[in-house]
mmCIF file of N, CA and C in Angstrom:
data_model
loop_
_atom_site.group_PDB
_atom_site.id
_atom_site.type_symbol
_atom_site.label_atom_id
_atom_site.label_comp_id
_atom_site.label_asym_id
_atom_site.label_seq_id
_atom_site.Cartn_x
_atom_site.Cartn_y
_atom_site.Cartn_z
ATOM 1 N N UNK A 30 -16.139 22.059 -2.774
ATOM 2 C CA UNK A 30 -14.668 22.001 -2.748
ATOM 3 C C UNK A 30 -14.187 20.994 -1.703
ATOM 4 N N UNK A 31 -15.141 21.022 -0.657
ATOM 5 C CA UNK A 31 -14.557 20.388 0.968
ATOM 6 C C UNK A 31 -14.821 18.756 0.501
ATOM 7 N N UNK A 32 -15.969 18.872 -0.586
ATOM 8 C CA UNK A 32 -15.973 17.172 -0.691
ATOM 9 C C UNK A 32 -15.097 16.747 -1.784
ATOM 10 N N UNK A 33 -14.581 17.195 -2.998
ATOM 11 C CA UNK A 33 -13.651 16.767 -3.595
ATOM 12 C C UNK A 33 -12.348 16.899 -3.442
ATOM 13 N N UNK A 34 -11.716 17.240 -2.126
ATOM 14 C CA UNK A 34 -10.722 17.271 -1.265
ATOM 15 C C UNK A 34 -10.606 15.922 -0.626
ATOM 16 N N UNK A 35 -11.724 15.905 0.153
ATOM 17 C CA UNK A 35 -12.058 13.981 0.707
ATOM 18 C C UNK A 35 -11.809 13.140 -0.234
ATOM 19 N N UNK A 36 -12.781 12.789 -1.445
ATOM 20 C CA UNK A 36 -12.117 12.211 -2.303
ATOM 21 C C UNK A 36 -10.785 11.703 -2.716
ATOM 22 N N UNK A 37 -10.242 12.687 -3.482
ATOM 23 C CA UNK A 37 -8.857 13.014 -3.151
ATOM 24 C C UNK A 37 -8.060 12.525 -1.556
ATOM 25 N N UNK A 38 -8.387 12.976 -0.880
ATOM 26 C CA UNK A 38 -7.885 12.312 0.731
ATOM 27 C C UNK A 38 -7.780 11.048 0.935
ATOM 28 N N UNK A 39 -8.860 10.284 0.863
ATOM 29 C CA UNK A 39 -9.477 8.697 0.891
ATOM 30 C C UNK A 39 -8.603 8.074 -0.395
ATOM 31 N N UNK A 40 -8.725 8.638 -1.850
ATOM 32 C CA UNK A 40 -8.300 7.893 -2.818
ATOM 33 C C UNK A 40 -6.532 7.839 -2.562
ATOM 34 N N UNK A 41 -5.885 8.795 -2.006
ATOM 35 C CA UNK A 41 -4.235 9.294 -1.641
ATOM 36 C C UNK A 41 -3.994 7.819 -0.571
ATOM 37 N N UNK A 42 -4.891 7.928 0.534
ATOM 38 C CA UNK A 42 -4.915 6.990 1.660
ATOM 39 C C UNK A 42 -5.114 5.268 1.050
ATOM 40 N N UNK A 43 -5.537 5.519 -0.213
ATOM 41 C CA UNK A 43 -6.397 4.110 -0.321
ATOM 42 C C UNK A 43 -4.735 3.281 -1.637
ATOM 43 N N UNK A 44 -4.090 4.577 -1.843
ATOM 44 C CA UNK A 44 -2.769 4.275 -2.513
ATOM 45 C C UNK A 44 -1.692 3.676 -1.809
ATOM 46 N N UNK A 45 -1.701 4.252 -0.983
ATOM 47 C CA UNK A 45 -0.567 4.633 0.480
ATOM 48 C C UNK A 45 -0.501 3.020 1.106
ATOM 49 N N UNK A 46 -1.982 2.401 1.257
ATOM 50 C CA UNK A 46 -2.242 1.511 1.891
ATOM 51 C C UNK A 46 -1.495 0.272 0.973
ATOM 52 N N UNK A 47 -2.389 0.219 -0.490
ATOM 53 C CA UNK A 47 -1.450 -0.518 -1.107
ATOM 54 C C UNK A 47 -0.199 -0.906 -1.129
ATOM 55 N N UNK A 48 0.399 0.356 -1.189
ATOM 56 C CA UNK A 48 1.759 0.455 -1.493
ATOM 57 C C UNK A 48 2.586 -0.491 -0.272
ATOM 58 N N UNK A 49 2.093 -0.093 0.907
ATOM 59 C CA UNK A 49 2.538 -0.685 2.274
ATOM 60 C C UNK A 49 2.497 -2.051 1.720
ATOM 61 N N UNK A 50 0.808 -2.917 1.830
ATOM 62 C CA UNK A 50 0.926 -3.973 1.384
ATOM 63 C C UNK A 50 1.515 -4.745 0.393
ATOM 64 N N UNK A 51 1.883 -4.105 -0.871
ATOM 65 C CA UNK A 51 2.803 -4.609 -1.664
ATOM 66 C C UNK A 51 3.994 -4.229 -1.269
ATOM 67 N N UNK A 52 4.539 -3.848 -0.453
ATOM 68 C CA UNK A 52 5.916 -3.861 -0.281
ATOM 69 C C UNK A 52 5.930 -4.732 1.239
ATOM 70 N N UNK A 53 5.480 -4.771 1.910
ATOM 71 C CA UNK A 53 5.356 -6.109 3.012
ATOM 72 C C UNK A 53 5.645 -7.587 1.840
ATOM 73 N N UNK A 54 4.535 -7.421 1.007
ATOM 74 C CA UNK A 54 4.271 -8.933 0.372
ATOM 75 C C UNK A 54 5.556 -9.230 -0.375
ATOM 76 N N UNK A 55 6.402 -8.158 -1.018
ATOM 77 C CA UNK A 55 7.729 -8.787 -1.459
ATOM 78 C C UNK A 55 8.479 -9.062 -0.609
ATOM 79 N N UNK A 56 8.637 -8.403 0.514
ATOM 80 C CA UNK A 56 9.289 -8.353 1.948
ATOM 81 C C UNK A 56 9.303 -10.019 2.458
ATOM 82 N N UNK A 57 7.963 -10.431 2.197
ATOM 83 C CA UNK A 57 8.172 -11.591 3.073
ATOM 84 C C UNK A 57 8.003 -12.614 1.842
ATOM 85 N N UNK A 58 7.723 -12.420 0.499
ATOM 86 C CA UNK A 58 8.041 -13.077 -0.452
ATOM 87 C C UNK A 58 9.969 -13.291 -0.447
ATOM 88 N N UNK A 59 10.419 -12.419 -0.286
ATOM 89 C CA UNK A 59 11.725 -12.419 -0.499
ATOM 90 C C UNK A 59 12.662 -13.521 0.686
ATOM 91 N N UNK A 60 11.844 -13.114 1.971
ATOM 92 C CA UNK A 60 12.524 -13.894 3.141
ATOM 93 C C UNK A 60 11.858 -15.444 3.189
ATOM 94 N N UNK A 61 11.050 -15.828 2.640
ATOM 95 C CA UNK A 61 10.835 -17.218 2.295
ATOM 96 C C UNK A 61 11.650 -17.703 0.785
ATOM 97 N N UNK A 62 11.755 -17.345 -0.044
ATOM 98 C CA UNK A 62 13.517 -17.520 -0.913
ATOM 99 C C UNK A 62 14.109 -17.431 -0.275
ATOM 100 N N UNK A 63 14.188 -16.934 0.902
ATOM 101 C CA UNK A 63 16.089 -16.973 1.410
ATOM 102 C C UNK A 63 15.756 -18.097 1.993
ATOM 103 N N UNK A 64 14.940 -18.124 3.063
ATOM 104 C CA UNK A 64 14.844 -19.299 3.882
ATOM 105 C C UNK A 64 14.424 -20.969 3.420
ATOM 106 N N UNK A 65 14.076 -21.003 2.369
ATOM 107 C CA UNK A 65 13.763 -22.361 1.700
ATOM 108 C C UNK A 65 15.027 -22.911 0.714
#
């Protein structure tokens, strides 16, 4: 049970991370359109 919890844990974390990075990358996609 304790290891398909981790799983689950790591795969939640490994979403989370994305998500950050794609929303940075429009973030600064967006502020180079403004600025050019």
């Amino acid at each position: 049970m304790e290891k398909i919890n981790k799983i689950i844990f790591i795969k939640y974390i490994n979403l989370k991370l994305q998500y950050i990075s794609i929303k940075l990358l429009i973030e600064l996609a967006g502020k180079v359109v403004v600025t050019t």
